[in-house]
Each structure stands twice: as C-alpha cells, then as structure tokens.
mmCIF file with all atom_site columns, C-alpha atoms and ligand atoms in Angstrom:
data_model
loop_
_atom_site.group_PDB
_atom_site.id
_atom_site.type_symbol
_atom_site.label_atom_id
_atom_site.label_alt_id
_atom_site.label_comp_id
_atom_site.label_asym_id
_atom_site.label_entity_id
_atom_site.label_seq_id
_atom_site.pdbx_PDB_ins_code
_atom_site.Cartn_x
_atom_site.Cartn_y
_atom_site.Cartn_z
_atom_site.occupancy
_atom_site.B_iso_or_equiv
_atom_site.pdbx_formal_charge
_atom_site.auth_seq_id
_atom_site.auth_comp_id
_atom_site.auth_asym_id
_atom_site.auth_atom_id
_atom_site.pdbx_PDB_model_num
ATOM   1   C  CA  . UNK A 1 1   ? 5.545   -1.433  123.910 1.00 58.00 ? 1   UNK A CA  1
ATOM   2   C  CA  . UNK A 1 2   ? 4.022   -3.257  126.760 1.00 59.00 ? 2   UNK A CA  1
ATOM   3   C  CA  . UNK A 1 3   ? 1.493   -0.273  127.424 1.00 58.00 ? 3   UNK A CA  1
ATOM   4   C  CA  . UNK A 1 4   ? 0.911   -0.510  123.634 1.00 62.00 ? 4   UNK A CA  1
ATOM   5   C  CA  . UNK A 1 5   ? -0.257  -4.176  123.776 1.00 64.00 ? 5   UNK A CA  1
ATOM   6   C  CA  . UNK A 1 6   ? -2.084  -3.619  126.344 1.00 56.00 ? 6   UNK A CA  1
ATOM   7   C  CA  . UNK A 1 7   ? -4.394  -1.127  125.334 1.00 58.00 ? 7   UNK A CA  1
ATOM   8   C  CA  . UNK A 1 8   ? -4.673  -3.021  122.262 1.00 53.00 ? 8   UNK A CA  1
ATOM   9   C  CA  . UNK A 1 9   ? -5.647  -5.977  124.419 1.00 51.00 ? 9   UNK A CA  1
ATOM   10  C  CA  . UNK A 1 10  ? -8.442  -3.991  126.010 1.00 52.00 ? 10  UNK A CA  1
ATOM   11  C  CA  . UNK A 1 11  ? -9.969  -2.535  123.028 1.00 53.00 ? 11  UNK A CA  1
ATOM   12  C  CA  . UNK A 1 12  ? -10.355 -5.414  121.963 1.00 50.00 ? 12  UNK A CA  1
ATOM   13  C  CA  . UNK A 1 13  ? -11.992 -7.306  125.343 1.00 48.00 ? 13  UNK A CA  1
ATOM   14  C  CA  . UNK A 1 14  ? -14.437 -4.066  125.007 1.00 48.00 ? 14  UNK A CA  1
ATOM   15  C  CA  . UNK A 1 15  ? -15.138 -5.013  120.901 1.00 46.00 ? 15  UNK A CA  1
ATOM   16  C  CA  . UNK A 1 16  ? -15.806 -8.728  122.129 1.00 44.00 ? 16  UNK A CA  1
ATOM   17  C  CA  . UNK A 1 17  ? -18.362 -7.338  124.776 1.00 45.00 ? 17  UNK A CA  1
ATOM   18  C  CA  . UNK A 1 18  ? -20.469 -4.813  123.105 1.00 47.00 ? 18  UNK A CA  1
ATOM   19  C  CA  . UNK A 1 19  ? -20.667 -7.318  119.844 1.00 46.00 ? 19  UNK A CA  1
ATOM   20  C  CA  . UNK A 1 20  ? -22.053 -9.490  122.744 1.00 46.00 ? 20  UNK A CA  1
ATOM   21  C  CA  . UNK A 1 21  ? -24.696 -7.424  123.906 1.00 43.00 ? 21  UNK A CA  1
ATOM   22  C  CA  . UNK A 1 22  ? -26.113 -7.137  119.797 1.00 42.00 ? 22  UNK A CA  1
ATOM   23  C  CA  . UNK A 1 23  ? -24.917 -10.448 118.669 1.00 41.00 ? 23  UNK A CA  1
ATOM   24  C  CA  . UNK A 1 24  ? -28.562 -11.979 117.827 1.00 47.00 ? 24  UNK A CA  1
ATOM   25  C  CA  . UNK A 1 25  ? -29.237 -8.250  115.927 1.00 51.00 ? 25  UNK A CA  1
ATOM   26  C  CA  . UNK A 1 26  ? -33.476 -9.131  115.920 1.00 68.00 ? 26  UNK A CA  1
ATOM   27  C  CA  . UNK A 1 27  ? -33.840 -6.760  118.908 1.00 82.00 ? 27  UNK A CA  1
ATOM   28  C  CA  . UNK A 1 28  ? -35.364 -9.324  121.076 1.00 87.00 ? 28  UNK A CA  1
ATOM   29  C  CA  . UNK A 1 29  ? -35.428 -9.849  124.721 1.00 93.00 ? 29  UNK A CA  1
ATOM   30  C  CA  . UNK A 1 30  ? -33.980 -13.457 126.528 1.00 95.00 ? 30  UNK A CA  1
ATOM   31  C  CA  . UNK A 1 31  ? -37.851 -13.638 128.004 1.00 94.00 ? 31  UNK A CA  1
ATOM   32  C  CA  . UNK A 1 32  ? -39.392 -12.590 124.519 1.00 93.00 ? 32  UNK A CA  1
ATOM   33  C  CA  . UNK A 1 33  ? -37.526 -15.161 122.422 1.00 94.00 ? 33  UNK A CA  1
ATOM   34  C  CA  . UNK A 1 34  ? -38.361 -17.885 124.865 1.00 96.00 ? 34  UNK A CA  1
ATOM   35  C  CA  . UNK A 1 35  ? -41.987 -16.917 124.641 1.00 96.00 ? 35  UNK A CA  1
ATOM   36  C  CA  . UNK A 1 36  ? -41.592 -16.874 120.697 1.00 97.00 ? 36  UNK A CA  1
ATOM   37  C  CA  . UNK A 1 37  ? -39.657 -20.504 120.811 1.00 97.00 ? 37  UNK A CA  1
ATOM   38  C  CA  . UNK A 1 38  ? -43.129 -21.552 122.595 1.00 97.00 ? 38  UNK A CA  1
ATOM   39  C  CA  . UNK A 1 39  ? -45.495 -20.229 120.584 1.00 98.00 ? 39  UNK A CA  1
ATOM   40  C  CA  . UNK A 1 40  ? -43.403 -21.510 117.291 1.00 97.00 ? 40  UNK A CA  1
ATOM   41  C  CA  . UNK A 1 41  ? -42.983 -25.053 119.096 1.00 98.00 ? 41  UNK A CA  1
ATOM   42  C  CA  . UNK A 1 42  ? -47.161 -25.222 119.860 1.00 98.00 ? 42  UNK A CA  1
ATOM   43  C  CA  . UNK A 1 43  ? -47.568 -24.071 116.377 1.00 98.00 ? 43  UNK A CA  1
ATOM   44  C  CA  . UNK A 1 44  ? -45.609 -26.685 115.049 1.00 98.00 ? 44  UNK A CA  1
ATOM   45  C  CA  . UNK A 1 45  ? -47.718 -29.414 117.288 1.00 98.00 ? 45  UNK A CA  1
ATOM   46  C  CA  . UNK A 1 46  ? -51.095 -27.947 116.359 1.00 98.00 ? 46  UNK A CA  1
ATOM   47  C  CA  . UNK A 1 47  ? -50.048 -27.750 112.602 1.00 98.00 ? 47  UNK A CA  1
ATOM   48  C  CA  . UNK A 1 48  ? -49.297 -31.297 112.512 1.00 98.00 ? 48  UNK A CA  1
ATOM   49  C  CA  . UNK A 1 49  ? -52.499 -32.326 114.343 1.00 98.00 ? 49  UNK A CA  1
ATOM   50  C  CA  . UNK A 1 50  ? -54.885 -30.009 112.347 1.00 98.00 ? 50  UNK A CA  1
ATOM   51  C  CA  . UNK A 1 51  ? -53.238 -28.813 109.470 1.00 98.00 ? 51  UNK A CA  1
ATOM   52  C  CA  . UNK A 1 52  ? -50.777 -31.269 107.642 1.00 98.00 ? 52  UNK A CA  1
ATOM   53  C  CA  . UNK A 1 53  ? -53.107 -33.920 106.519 1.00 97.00 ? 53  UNK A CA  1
ATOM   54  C  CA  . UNK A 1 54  ? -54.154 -31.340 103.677 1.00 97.00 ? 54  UNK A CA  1
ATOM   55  C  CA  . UNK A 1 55  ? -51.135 -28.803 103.404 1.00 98.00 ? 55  UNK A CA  1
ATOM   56  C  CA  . UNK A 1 56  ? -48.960 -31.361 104.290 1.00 98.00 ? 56  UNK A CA  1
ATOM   57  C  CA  . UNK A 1 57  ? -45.764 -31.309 106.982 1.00 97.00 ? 57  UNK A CA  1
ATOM   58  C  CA  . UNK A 1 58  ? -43.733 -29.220 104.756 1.00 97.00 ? 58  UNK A CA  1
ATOM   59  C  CA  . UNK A 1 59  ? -46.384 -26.845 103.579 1.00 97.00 ? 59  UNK A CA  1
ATOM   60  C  CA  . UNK A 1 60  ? -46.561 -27.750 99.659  1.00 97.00 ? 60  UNK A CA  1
ATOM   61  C  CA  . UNK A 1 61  ? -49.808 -28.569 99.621  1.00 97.00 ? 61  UNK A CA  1
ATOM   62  C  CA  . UNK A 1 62  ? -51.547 -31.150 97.426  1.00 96.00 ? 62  UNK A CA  1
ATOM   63  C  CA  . UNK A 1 63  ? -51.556 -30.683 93.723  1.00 92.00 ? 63  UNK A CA  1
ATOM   64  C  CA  . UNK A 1 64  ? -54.542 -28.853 92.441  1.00 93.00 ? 64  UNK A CA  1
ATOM   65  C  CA  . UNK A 1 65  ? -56.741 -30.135 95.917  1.00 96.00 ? 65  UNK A CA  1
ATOM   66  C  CA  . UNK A 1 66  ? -54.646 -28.250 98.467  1.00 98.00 ? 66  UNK A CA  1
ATOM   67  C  CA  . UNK A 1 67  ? -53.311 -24.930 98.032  1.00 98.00 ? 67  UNK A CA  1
ATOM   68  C  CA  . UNK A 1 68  ? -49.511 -24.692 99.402  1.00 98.00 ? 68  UNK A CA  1
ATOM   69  C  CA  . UNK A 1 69  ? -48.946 -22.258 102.474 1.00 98.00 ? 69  UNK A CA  1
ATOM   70  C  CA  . UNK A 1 70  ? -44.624 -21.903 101.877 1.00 97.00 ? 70  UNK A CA  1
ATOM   71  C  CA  . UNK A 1 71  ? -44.042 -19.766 99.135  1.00 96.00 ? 71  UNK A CA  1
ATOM   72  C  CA  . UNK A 1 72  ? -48.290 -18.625 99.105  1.00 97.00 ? 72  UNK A CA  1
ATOM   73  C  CA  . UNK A 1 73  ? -48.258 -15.037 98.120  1.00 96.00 ? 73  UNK A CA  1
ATOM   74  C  CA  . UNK A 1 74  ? -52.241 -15.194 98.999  1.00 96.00 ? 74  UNK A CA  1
ATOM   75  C  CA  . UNK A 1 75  ? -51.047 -16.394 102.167 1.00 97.00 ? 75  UNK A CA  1
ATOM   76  C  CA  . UNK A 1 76  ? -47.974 -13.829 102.897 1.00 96.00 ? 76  UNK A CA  1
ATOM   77  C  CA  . UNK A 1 77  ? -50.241 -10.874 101.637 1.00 95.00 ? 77  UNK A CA  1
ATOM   78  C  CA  . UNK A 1 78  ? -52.358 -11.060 104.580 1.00 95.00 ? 78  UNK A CA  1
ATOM   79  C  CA  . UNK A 1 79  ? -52.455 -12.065 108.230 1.00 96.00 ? 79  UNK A CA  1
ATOM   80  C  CA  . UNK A 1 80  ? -55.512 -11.316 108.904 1.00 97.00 ? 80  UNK A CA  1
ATOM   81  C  CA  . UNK A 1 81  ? -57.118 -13.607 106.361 1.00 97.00 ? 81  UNK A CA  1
ATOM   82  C  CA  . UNK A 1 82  ? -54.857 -16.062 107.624 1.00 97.00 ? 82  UNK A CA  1
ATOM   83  C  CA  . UNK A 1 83  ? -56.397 -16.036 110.931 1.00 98.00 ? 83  UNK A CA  1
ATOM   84  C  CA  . UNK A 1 84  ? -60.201 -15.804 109.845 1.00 98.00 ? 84  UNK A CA  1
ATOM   85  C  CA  . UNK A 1 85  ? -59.704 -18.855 107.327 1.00 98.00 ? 85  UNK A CA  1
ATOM   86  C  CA  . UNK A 1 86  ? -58.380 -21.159 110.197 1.00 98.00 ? 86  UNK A CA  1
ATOM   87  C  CA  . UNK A 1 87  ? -60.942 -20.409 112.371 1.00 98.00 ? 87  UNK A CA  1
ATOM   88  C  CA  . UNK A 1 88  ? -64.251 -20.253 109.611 1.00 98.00 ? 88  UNK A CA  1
ATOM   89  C  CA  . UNK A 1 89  ? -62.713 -22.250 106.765 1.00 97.00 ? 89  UNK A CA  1
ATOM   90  C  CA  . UNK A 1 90  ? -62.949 -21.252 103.320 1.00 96.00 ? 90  UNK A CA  1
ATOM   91  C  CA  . UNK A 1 91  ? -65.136 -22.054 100.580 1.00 96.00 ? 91  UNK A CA  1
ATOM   92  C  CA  . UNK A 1 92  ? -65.107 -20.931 96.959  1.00 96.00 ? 92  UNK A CA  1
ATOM   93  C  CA  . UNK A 1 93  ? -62.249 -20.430 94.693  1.00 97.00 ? 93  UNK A CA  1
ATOM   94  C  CA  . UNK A 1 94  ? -59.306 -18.691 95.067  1.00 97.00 ? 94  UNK A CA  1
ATOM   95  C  CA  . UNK A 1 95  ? -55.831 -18.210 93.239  1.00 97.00 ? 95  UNK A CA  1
ATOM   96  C  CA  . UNK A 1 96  ? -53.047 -19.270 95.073  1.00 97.00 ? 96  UNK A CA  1
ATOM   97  C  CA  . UNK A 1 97  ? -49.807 -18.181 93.126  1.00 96.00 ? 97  UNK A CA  1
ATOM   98  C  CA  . UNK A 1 98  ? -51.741 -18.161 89.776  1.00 96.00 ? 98  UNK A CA  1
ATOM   99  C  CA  . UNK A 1 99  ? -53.483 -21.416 89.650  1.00 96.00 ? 99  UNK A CA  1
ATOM   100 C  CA  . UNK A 1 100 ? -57.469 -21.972 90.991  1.00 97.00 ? 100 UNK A CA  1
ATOM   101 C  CA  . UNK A 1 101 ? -58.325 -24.056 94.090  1.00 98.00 ? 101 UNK A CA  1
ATOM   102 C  CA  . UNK A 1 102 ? -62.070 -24.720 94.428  1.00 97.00 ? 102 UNK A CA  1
ATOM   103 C  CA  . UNK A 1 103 ? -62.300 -27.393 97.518  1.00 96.00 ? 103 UNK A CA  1
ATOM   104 C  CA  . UNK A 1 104 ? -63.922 -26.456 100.731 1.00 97.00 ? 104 UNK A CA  1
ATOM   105 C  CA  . UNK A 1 105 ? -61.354 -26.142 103.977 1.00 97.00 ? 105 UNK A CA  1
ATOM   106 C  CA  . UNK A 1 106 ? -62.991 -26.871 107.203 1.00 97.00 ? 106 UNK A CA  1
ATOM   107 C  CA  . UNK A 1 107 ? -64.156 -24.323 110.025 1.00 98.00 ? 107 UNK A CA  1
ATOM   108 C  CA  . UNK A 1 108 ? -61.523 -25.027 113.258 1.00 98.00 ? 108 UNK A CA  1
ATOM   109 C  CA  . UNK A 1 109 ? -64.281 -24.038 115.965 1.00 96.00 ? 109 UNK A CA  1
ATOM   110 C  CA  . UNK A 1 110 ? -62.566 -25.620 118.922 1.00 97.00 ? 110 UNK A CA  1
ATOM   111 C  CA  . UNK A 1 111 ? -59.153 -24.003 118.559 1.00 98.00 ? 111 UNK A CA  1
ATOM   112 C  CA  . UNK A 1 112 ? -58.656 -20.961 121.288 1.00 98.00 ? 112 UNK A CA  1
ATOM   113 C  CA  . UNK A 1 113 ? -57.437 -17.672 120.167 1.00 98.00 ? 113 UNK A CA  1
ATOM   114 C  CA  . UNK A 1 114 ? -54.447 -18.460 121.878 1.00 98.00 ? 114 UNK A CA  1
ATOM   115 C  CA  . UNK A 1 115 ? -53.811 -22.055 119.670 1.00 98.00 ? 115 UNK A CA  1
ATOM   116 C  CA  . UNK A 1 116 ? -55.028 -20.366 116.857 1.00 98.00 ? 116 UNK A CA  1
ATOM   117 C  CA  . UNK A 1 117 ? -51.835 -16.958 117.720 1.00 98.00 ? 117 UNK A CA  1
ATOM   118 C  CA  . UNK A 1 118 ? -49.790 -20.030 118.251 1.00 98.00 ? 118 UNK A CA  1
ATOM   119 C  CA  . UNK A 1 119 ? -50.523 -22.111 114.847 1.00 98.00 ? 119 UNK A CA  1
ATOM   120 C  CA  . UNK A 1 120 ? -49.969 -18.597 113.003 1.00 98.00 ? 120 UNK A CA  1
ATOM   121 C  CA  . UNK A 1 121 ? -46.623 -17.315 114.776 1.00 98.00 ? 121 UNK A CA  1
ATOM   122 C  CA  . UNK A 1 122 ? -45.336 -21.181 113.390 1.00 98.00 ? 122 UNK A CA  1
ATOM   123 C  CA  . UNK A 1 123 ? -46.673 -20.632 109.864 1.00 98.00 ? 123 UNK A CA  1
ATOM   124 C  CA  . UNK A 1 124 ? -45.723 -16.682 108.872 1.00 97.00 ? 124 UNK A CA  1
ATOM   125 C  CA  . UNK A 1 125 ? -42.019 -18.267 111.444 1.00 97.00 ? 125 UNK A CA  1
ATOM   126 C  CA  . UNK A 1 126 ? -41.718 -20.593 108.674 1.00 97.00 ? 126 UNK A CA  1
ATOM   127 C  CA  . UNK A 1 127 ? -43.247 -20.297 105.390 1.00 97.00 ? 127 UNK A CA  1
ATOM   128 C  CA  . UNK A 1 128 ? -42.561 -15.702 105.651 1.00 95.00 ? 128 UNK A CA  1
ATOM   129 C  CA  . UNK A 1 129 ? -39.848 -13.551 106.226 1.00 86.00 ? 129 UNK A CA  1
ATOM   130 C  CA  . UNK A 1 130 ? -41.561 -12.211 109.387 1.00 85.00 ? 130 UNK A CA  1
ATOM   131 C  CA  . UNK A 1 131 ? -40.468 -13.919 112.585 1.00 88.00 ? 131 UNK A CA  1
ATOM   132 C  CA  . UNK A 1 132 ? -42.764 -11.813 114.636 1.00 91.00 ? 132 UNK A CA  1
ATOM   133 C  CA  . UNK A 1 133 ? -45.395 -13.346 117.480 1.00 96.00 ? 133 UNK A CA  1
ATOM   134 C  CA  . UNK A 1 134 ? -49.085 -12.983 117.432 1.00 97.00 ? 134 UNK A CA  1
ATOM   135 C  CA  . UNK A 1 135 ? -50.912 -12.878 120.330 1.00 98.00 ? 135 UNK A CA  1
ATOM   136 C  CA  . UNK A 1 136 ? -54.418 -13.982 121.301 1.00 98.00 ? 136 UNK A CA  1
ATOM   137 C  CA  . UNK A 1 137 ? -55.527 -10.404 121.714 1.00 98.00 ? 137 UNK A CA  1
ATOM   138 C  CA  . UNK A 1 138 ? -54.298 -9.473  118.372 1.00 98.00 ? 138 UNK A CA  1
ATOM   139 C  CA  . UNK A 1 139 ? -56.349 -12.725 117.228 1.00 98.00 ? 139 UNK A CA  1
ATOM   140 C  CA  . UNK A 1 140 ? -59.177 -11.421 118.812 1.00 98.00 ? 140 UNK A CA  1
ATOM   141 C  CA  . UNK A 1 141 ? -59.017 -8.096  117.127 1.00 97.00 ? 141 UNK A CA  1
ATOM   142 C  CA  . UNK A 1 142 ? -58.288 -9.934  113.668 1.00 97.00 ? 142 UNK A CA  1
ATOM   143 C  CA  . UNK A 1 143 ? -61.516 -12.057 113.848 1.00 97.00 ? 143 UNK A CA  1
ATOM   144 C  CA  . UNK A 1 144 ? -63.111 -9.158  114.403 1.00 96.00 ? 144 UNK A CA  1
ATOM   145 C  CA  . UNK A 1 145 ? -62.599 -8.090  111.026 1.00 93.00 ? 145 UNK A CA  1
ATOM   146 C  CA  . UNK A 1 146 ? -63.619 -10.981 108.463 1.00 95.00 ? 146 UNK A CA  1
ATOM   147 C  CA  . UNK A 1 147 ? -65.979 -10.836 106.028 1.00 85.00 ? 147 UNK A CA  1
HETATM 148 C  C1  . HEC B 2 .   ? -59.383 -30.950 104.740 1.00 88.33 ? 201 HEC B C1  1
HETATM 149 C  C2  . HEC B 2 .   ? -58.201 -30.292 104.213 1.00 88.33 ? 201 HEC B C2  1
HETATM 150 C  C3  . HEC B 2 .   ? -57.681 -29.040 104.887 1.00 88.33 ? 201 HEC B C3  1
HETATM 151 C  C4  . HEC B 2 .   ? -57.292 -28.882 106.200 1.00 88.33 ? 201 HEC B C4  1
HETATM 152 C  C5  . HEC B 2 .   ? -57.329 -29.922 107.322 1.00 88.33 ? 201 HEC B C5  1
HETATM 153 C  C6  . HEC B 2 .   ? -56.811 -27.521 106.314 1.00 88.33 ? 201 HEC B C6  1
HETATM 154 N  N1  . HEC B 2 .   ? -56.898 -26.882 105.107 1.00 88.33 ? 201 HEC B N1  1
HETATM 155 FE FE1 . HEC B 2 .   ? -56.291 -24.985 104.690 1.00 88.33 ? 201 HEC B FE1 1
HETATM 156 N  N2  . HEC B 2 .   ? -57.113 -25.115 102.859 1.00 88.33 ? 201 HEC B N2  1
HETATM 157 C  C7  . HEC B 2 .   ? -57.685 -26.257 102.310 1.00 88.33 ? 201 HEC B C7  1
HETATM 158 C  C8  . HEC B 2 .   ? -58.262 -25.935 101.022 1.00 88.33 ? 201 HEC B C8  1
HETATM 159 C  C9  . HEC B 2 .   ? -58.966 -26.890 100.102 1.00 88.33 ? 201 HEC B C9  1
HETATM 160 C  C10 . HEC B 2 .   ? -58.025 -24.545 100.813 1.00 88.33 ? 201 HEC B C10 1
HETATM 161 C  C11 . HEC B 2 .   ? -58.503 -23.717 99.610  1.00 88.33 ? 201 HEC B C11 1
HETATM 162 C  C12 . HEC B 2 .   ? -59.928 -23.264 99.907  1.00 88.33 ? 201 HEC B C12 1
HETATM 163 C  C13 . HEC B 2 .   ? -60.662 -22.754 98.687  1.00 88.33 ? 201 HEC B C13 1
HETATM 164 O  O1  . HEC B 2 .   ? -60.444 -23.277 97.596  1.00 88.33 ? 201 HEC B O1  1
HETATM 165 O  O2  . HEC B 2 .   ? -61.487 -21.828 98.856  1.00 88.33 ? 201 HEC B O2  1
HETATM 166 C  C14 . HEC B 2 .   ? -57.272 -24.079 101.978 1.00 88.33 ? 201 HEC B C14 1
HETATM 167 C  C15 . HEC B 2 .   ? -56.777 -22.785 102.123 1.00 88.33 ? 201 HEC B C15 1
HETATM 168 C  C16 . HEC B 2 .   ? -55.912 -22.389 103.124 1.00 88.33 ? 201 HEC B C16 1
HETATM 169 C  C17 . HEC B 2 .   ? -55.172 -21.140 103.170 1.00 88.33 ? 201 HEC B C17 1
HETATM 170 C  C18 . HEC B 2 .   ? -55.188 -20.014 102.128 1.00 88.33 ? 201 HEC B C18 1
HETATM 171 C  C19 . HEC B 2 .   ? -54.569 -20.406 100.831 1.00 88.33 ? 201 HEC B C19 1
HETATM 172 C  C20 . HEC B 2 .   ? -53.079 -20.602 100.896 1.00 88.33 ? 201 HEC B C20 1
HETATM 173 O  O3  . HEC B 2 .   ? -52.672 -21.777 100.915 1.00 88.33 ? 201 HEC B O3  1
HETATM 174 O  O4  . HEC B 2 .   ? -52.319 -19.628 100.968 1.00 88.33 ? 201 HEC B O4  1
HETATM 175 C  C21 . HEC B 2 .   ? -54.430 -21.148 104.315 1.00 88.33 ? 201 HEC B C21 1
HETATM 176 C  C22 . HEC B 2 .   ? -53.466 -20.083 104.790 1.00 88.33 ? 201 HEC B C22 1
HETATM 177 C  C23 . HEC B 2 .   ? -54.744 -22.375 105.005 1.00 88.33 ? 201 HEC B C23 1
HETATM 178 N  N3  . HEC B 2 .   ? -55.633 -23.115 104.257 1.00 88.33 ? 201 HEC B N3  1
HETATM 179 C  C24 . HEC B 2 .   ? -54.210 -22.740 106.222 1.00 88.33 ? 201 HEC B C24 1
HETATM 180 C  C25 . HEC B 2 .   ? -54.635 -23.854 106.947 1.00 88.33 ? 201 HEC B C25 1
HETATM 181 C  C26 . HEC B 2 .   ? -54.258 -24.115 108.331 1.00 88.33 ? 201 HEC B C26 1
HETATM 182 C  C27 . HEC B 2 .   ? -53.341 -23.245 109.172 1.00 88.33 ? 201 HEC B C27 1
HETATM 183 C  C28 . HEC B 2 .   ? -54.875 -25.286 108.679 1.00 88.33 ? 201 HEC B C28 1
HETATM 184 C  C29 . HEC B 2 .   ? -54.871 -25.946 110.042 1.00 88.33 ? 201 HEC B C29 1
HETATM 185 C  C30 . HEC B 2 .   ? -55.526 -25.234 111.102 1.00 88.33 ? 201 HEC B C30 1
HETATM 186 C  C31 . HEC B 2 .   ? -55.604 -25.768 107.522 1.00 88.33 ? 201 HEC B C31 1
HETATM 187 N  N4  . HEC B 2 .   ? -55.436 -24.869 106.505 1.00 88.33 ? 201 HEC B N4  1
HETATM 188 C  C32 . HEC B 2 .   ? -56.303 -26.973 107.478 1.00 88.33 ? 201 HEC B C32 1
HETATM 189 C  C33 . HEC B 2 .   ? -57.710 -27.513 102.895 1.00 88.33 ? 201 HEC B C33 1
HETATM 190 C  C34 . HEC B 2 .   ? -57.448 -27.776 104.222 1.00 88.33 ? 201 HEC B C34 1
#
C-alpha cells in the first residue's frame, strides 16, 4: 500500500515537472520573450507618441477621417504594407473593412528601422492574432519592397 502511494506520489511530482517545462505552450525562450516584452513595451511608447493622435490609443480610429488598425483586415492582410506606410505615409483612397478613407497619413522619416520593428511587433501583438517579433533587418528587407 505504502509502495503504492508512493509511486503514485512520484508520477505525479514527474506530471507537475514536465507540464512545467511546456506550461507557456508558444515555444518561446526566457531571453526571447523578454526581448519580445521590449519590443511590445517600445511599441506601445512610440504608438502613443506618433500614432494615437489619429488612430487613437485603442486603435479605432476616427470615423470616416482615420481608418481603425484593431480589427483592419487591410491592415492584418499584410505586414509588409504595414511597414512601408509608417515609414512613407499613404495617400489616396483605400477600403478599410468596406468603407473609403481618402485623407493623407504622414511620411515617419525619422523613425529607425529598429523603432519602426518595434511600433509593428506592438500593433500585429495587439490588434492580430500573431504575437511574433519583427526585427530591424526584416524591416530593412520589407522597405525594400514598396511600391
Ligand atoms: C495625421 C494622422 C495620422 C497619423 C499621425 C498616423 N496615421 Fe496611419 N493613417 C492615417 C490615414 C488618414 C490613413 C488612410 C490613408 C489613406 O486614406 O490613403 C492611415 C492609414 C494607416 C494604415 C492602413 C489602414 C488601416 O488602418 O489598416 C495603417 C496600418 C496605419 N495608418 C498605421 C499608422 C501608424 C503605425 C502610425 C504611427 C507611426 C500612423 N498610422 C500615424 C492617418 C494617420
């Protein structure tokens, strides 16, 4: 009975330890989720400084002036355009979830590639399912690409 309890006992100490190891289940790293809480934390800080006036803090935008960024399709469908529009701006009209914005957004020319991986790991953090970090490299590579 007493052997019986015990190896009951230390199946379950080794069930408590390897649901340890893969409690947090997103498969990443101490260092790499520290690194993410930074970038997400300067992205909030840089959103609020250059962003918010227009989109506002919560990202609903401003009636038929500012497009929203949570719940954007145009803005979950594509990264990369993401990236290009913060750093050019935008002119000309585009749908955002159906209904036509037409107002110019302004270029961002003195954000760094690293501010601007920072502002966009807060915004697809928050308003996307994707929790993943961009780096400046891969913000280099991006703005290589607009049109
Ligand atoms: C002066 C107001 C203003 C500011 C500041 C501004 N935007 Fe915009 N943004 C706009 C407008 C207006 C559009 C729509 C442009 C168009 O009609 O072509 C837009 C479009 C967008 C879009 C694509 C449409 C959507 O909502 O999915 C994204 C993404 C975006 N802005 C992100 C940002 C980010 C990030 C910042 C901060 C770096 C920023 N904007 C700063 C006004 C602004």
């Amino acid at each position: 009975m007493v052997f019986r309890s015990l190896a009951i006992l230390i199946l379950f100490i080794l069930f408590l330890l390897s649901s340890c190891g893969t409690g947090s289940g997103d498969g990443k790293t101490y260092a790499e989720k520290v690194k993410y809480r930074q970038y997400f934390n300067n992205g909030r800080r840089l959103y609020l400084n250059h962003c918010s006036n227009c989109h506002q803090k919560d990202g609903t935008g401003l009636v038929r002036l500012y497009p929203p960024i949570k719940g954007s399709v145009y803005f979950q469908k594509d990264p990369g355009r993401t990236v290009c529009i913060i750093r050019y701006g935008q002119v000309g009209e585009i749908f955002v979830n159906g209904i036509s914005f037409n107002q110019p957004m302004p270029a961002n020319p003195d954000l760094s590639n690293l501010e601007i991986a920072e502002l966009t790991t807060y915004l697809y953090g928050m308003w996307s399912e994707s929790d993943s970090l961009f780096t400046p490299d891969q913000v280099i590579e991006l703005l290589e690409n607009c049109q």
